[in-house]
Coordinates of C-alpha atoms in Angstrom, one line a residue:
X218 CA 102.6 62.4 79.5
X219 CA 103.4 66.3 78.9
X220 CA 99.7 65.9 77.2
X221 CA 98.5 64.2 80.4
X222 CA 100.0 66.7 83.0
X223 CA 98.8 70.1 80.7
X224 CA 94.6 68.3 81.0
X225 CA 95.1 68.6 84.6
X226 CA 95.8 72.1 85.0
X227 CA 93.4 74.8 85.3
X228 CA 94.2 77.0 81.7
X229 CA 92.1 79.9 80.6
X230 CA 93.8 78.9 77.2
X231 CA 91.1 75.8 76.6
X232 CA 88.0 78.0 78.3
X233 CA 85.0 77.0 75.9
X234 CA 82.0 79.1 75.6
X235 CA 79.1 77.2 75.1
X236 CA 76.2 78.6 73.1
X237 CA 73.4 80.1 75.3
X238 CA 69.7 80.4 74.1
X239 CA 69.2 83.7 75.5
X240 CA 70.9 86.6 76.8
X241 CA 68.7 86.7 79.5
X242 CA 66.6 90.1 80.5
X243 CA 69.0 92.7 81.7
X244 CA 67.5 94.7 84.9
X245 CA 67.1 98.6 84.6
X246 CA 69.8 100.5 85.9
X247 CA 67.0 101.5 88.7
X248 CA 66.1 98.0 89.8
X249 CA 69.9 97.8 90.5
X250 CA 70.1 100.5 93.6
X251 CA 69.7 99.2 97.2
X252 CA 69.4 95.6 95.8
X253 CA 72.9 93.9 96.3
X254 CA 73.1 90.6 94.5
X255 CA 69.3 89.7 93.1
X256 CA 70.4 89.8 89.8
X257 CA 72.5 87.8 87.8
X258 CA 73.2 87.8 84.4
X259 CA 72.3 84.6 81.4
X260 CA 75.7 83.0 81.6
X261 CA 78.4 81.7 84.0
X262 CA 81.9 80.0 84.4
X263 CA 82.1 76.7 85.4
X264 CA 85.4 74.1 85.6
X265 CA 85.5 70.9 87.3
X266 CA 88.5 69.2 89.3
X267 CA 88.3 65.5 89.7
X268 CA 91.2 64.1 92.1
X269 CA 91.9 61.2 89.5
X270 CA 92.6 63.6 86.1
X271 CA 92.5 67.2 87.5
X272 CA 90.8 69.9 85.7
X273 CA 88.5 70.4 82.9
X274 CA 88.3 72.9 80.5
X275 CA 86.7 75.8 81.7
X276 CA 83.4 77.1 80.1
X277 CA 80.9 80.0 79.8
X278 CA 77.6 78.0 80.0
X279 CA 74.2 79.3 80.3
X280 CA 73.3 79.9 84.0
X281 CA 71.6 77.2 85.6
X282 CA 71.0 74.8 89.0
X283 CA 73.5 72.5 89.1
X284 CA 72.9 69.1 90.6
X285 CA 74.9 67.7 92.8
X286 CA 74.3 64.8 95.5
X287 CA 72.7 64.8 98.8
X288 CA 76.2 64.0 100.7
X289 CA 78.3 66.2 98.8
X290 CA 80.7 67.4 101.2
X291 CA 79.6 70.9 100.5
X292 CA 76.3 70.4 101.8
X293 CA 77.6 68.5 105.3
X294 CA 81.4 70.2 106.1
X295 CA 81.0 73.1 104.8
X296 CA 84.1 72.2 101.8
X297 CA 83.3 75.7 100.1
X298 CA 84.9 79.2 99.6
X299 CA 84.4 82.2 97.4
X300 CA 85.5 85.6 96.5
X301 CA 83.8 88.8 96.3
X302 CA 85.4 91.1 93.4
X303 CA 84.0 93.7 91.1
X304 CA 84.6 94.9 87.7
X305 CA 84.0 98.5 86.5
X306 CA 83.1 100.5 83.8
X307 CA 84.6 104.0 83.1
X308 CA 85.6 105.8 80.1
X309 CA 84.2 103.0 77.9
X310 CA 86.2 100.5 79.5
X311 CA 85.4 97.4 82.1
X312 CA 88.8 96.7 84.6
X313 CA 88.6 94.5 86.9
X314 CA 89.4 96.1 90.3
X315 CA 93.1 94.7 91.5
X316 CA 92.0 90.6 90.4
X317 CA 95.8 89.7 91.4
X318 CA 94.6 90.5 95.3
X319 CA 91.6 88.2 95.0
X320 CA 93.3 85.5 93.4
X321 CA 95.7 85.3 96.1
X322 CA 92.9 85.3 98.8
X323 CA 91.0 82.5 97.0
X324 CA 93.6 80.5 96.6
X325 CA 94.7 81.0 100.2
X326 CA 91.3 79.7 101.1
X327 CA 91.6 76.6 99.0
X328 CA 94.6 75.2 100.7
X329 CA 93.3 76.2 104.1
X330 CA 90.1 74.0 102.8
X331 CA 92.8 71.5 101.6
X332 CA 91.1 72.1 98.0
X333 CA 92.8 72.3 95.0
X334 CA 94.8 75.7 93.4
X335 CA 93.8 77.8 90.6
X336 CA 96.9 79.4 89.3
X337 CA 96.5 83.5 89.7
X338 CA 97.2 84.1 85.9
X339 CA 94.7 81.4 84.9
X340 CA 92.4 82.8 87.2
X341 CA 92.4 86.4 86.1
X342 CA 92.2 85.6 82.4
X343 CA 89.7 83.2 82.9
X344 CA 87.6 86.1 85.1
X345 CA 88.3 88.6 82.1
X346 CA 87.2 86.7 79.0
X347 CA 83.9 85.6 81.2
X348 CA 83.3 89.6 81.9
X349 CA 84.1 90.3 78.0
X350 CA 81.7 87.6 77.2
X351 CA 79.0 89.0 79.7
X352 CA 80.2 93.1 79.2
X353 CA 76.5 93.7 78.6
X354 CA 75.6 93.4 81.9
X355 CA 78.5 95.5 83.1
X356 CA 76.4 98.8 83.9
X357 CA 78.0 102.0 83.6
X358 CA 77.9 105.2 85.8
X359 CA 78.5 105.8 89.3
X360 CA 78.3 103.6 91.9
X361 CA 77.5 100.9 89.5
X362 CA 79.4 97.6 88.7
X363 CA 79.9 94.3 88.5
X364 CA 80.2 91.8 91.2
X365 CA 82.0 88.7 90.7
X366 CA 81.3 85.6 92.9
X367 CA 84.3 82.9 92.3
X368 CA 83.7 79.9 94.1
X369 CA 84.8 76.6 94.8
X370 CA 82.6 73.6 96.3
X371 CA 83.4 69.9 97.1
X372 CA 81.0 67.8 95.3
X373 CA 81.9 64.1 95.9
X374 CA 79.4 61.8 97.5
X375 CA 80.7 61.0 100.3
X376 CA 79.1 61.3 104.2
X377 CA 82.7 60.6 105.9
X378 CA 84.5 63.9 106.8
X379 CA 88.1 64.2 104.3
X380 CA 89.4 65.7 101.6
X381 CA 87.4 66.6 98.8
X382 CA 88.0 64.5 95.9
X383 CA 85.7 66.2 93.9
X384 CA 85.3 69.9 93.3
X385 CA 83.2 72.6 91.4
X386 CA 84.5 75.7 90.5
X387 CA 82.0 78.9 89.4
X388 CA 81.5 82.0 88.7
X389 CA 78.6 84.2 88.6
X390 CA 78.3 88.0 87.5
X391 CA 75.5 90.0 88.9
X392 CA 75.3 94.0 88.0
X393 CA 75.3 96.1 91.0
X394 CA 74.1 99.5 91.7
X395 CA 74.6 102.0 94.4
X396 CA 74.8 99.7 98.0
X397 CA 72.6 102.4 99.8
X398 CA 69.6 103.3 98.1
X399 CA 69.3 106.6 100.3
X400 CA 72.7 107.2 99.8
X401 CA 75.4 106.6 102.4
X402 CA 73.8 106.8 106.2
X403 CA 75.9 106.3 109.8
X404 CA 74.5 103.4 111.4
X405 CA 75.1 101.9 115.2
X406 CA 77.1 98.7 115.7
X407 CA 77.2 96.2 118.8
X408 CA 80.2 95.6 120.4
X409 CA 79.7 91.4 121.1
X410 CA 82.8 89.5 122.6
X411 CA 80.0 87.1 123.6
X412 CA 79.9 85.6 120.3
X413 CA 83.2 85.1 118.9
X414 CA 83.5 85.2 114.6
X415 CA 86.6 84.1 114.4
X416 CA 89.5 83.0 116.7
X417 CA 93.4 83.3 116.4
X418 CA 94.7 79.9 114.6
X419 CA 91.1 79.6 113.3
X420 CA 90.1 80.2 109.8
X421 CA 88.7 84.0 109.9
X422 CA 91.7 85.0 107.5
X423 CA 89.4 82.6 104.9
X424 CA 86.7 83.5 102.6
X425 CA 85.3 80.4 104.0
X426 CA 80.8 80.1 104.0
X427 CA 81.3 78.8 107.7
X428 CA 82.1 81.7 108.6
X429 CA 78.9 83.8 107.9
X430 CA 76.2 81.2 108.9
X431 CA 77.1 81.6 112.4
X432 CA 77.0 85.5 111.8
X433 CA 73.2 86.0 111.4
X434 CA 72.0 85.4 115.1
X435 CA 74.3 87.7 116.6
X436 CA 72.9 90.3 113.7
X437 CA 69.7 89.6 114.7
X438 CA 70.6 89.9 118.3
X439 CA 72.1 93.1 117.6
X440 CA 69.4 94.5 115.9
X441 CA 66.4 94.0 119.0
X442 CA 69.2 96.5 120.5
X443 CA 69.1 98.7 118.2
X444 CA 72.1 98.0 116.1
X445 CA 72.3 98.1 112.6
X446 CA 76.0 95.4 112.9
X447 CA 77.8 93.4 115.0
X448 CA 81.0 95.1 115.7
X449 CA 82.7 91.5 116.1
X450 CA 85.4 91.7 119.3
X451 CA 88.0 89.0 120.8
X452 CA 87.9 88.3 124.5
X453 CA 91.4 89.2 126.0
X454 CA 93.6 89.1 128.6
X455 CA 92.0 91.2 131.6
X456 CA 88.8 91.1 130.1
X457 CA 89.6 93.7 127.3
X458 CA 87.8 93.5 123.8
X459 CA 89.9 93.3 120.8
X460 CA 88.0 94.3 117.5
X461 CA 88.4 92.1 114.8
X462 CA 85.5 93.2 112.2
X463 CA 82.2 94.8 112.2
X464 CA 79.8 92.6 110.3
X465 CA 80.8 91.1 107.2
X466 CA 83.5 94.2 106.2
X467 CA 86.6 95.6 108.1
X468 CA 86.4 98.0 110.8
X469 CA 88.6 101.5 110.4
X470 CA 89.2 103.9 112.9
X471 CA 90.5 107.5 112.6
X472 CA 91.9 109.3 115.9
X473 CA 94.1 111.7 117.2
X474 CA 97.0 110.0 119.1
X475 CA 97.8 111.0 122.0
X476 CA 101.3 113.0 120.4
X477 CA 98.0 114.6 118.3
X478 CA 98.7 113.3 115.1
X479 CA 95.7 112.1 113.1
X480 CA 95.8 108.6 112.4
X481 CA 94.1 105.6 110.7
X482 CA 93.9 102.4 112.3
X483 CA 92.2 98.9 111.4
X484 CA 92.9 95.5 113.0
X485 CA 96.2 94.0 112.6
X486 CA 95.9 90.8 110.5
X487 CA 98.6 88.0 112.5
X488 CA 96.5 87.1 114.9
X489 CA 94.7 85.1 111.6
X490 CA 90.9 86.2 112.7
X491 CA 90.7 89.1 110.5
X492 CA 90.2 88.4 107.0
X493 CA 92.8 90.6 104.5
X494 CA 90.4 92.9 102.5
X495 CA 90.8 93.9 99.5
X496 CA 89.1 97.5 100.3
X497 CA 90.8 97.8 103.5
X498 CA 94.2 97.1 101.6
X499 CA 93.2 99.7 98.9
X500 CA 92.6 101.9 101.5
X501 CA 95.8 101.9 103.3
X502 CA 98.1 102.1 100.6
X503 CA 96.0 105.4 99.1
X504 CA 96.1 106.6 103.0
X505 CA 99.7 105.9 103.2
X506 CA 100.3 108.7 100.6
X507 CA 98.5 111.5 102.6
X508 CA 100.8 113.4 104.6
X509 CA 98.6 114.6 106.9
X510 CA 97.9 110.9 107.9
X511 CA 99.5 108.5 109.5
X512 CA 98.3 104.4 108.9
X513 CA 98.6 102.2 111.2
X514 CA 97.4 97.8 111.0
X515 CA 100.0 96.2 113.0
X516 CA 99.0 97.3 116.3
X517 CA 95.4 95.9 118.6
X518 CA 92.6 97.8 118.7
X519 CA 90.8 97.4 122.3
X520 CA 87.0 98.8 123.2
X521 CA 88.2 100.7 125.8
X522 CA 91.2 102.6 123.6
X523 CA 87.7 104.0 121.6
X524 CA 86.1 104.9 125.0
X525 CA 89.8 106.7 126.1
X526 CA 90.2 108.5 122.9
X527 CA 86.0 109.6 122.7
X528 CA 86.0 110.6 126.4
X529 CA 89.4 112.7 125.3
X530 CA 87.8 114.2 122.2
X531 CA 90.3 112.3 120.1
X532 CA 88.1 109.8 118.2
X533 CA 87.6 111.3 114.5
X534 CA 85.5 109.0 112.5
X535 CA 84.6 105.2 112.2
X536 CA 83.5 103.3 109.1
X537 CA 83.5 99.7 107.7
X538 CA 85.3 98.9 104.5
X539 CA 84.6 96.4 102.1
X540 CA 83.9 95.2 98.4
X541 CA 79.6 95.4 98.7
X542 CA 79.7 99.4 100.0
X543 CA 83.1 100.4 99.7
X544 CA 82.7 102.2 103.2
X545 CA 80.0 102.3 105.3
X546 CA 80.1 105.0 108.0
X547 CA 79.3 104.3 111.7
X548 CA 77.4 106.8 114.4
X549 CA 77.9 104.4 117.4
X550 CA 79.1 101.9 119.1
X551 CA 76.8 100.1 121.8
X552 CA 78.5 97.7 124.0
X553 CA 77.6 96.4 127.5
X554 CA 79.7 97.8 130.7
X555 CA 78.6 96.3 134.5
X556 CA 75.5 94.8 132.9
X557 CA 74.1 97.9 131.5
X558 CA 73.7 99.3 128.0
X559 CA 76.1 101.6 127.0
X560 CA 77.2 103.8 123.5
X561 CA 80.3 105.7 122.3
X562 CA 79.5 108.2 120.4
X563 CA 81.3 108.8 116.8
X564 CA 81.4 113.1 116.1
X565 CA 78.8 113.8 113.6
X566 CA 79.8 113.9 109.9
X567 CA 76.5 115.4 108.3
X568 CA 74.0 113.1 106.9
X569 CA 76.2 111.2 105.4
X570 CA 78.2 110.3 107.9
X571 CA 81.4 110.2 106.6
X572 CA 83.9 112.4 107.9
X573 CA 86.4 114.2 105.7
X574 CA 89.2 110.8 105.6
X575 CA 86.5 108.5 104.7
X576 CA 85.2 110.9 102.2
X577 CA 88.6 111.1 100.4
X578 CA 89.7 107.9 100.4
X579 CA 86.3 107.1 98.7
X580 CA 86.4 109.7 96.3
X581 CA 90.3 108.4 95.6
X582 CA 88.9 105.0 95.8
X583 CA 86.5 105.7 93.0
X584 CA 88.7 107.7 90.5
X585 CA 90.4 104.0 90.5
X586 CA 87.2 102.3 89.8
X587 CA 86.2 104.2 86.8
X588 CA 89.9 104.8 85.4
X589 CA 90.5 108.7 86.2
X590 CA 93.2 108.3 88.4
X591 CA 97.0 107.3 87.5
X592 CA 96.5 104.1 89.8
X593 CA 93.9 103.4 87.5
X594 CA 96.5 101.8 85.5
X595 CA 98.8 99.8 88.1
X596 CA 96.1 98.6 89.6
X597 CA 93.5 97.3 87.5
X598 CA 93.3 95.0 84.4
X599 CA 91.6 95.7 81.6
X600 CA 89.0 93.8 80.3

């Protein structure tokens, strides 16, 4: 029996790595800039859960199509989630970049998908002897890493709507180089509470793929307008707008309260429509140790607090944070007021466009990455 249960638990311990023909053709570190995700490197990890004897043994197999059925749930009900993680390489040494976070999130989305749990340990030593296998294609230098894509898909044939009975689990490493080719740009966002991403109950806490299909019209939309993003808000009561997140990353805000303290503020996360990012939780807890900052991410952020604070000189700086860029800096906000098109303006930050918070908490940010900073140490794991 004890033999039994242990077979259907997800274990690092029996990961197998298969033997792979070829190491595959590793892109130059210049085919990497500006080109997020369209490489990926020979091999990848691959379990699968079967509701009648649980998990297999994990294994590092070559990389390859997989092939699946025509009603797999996956393909109908959208049954799949994922994670988005990177793994670095400084001082001659690959970390993975605060796993334990991921892990959490992942597994979060698997229950809310009714799908079944990967322990976090098992997890993060499964993710680590994969990256060891593929540390090749772990590029070094700024800017440059390695994105890790954990998912999870139903498989079973079946066309009736349930639980899946059947499920794939994968991982694919792709090397990564600097998210901006020109270098970090500000960029105009839409304010749209015509199209809601996410509602409160929903599932835009989830690393769920049904919730960025829907997110390519409104881009689209939002681009004829001249918009780079969708600056995502939440119809409210009196027909205010409540940000949730801009595009696929969080939004952050820096302002001068009214008492004229300079704060940063992002989106609280219990209304459950805001998913809990792993960059915008890096970046409050290095922000909380300024003291010339105050954080704030329990209080609403409404469209019309950003045109107060603008028209009063007290907006500061506005950027999106997530895994892909780390921070992506924002010049305006368009939005629509009595049917016409309107923009707040964000204060000019150079041609970068990050303004002086932004431009510490990434440099902070970084000095984790690469392992020059204390933190370095707490929280990353070493490959």
């Amino acid at each position: 029996i004890l033999e039994e249960e242990m077979a259907a638990q997800f274990s690092a311990k029996r990961l197998v790595v298969e033997a792979c023909a070829t190491t595959g053709k590793k892109p130059a570190k210049e085919q990497l800039v500006g080109m997020w995700g369209k490489h990926v490197s020979a091999r990848m990890l691959v379990a699968e859960w079967r509701k009648s004897d649980g998990w297999s043994a994990p294994r590092i197999t070559p990389y390859r199509p997989f092939e699946i059925s025509p009603a797999a749930s996956c393909l109908h009900y959208a049954l799949q989630c994922f994670e988005g993680m990177k793994a670095y390489r400084g001082d001659s040494t690959i970390r993975l970049f605060r796993p334990e976070l991921n892990a959490e999130r992942f597994n979060s989305s698997l229950r809310r998908l009714e799908m079944p749990e990967i322990p976090k340990e098992e997890f993060i030593d499964a993710l680590r002897r994969f990256v060891r296998e593929e540390s090749d294609w772990v590029p070094d230098g700024e800017g440059y890493a390695a994105y890790l894509r954990p998912t999870a898909i139903a498989t079973n044939s079946n066309l009736g709507v349930g639980p899946a009975e059947e499920v794939t689990f994968f991982t694919m490493l792709a090397p990564v180089g600097p998210y901006f080719p020109d270098g970090y740009k500000p960029v105009s966002v839409y304010a749209n509470a015509e199209t809601v991403r996410a509602w409160p109950g929903g599932a835009g806490a989830f690393k769920i793929g049904a919730n960025y299909g829907p997110s390519i019209a409104p881009q689209a939309a939002a681009a004829k307008l001249g918009a780079k993003q969708v600056l995502y808000c939440t119809p409210s009561e009196g027909g205010r707008k409540r940000l949730t997140e801009v595009g696929s990353m969080n939004i952050v805000v820096v302002w001068k309260t009214p008492a004229g303290k300079t704060q940063l503020i992002t989106p609280p996360l219990t209304h459950g429509d805001v998913l809990p990012g792993v960059t915008r939780r890096s970046l409050l807890d290095l922000a909380a140790t300024y003291d010339d900052l105050e954080t704030a991410d329990t209080q609403d952020i409404f469209l019309d607090d950003l045109l107060k604070a603008s028209s009063e000189g007290r907006l500061l700086e506005v950027f999106g944070a997530g895994t892909a860029a780390v921070v992506a800096p924002v010049k305006s906000i368009l939005h629509h007021a009595d049917g016409l098109l309107a923009e707040i303006l964000v204060p000019p930050h150079g041609d970068s466009g990050l303004g002086p918070v932004a431009t510490r908490l990434l440099a902070d940010l970084t000095d984790v990455h690469y392992g020059r900073s204390p933190l370095s140490d707490t929280w990353c794991v070493t490959v």
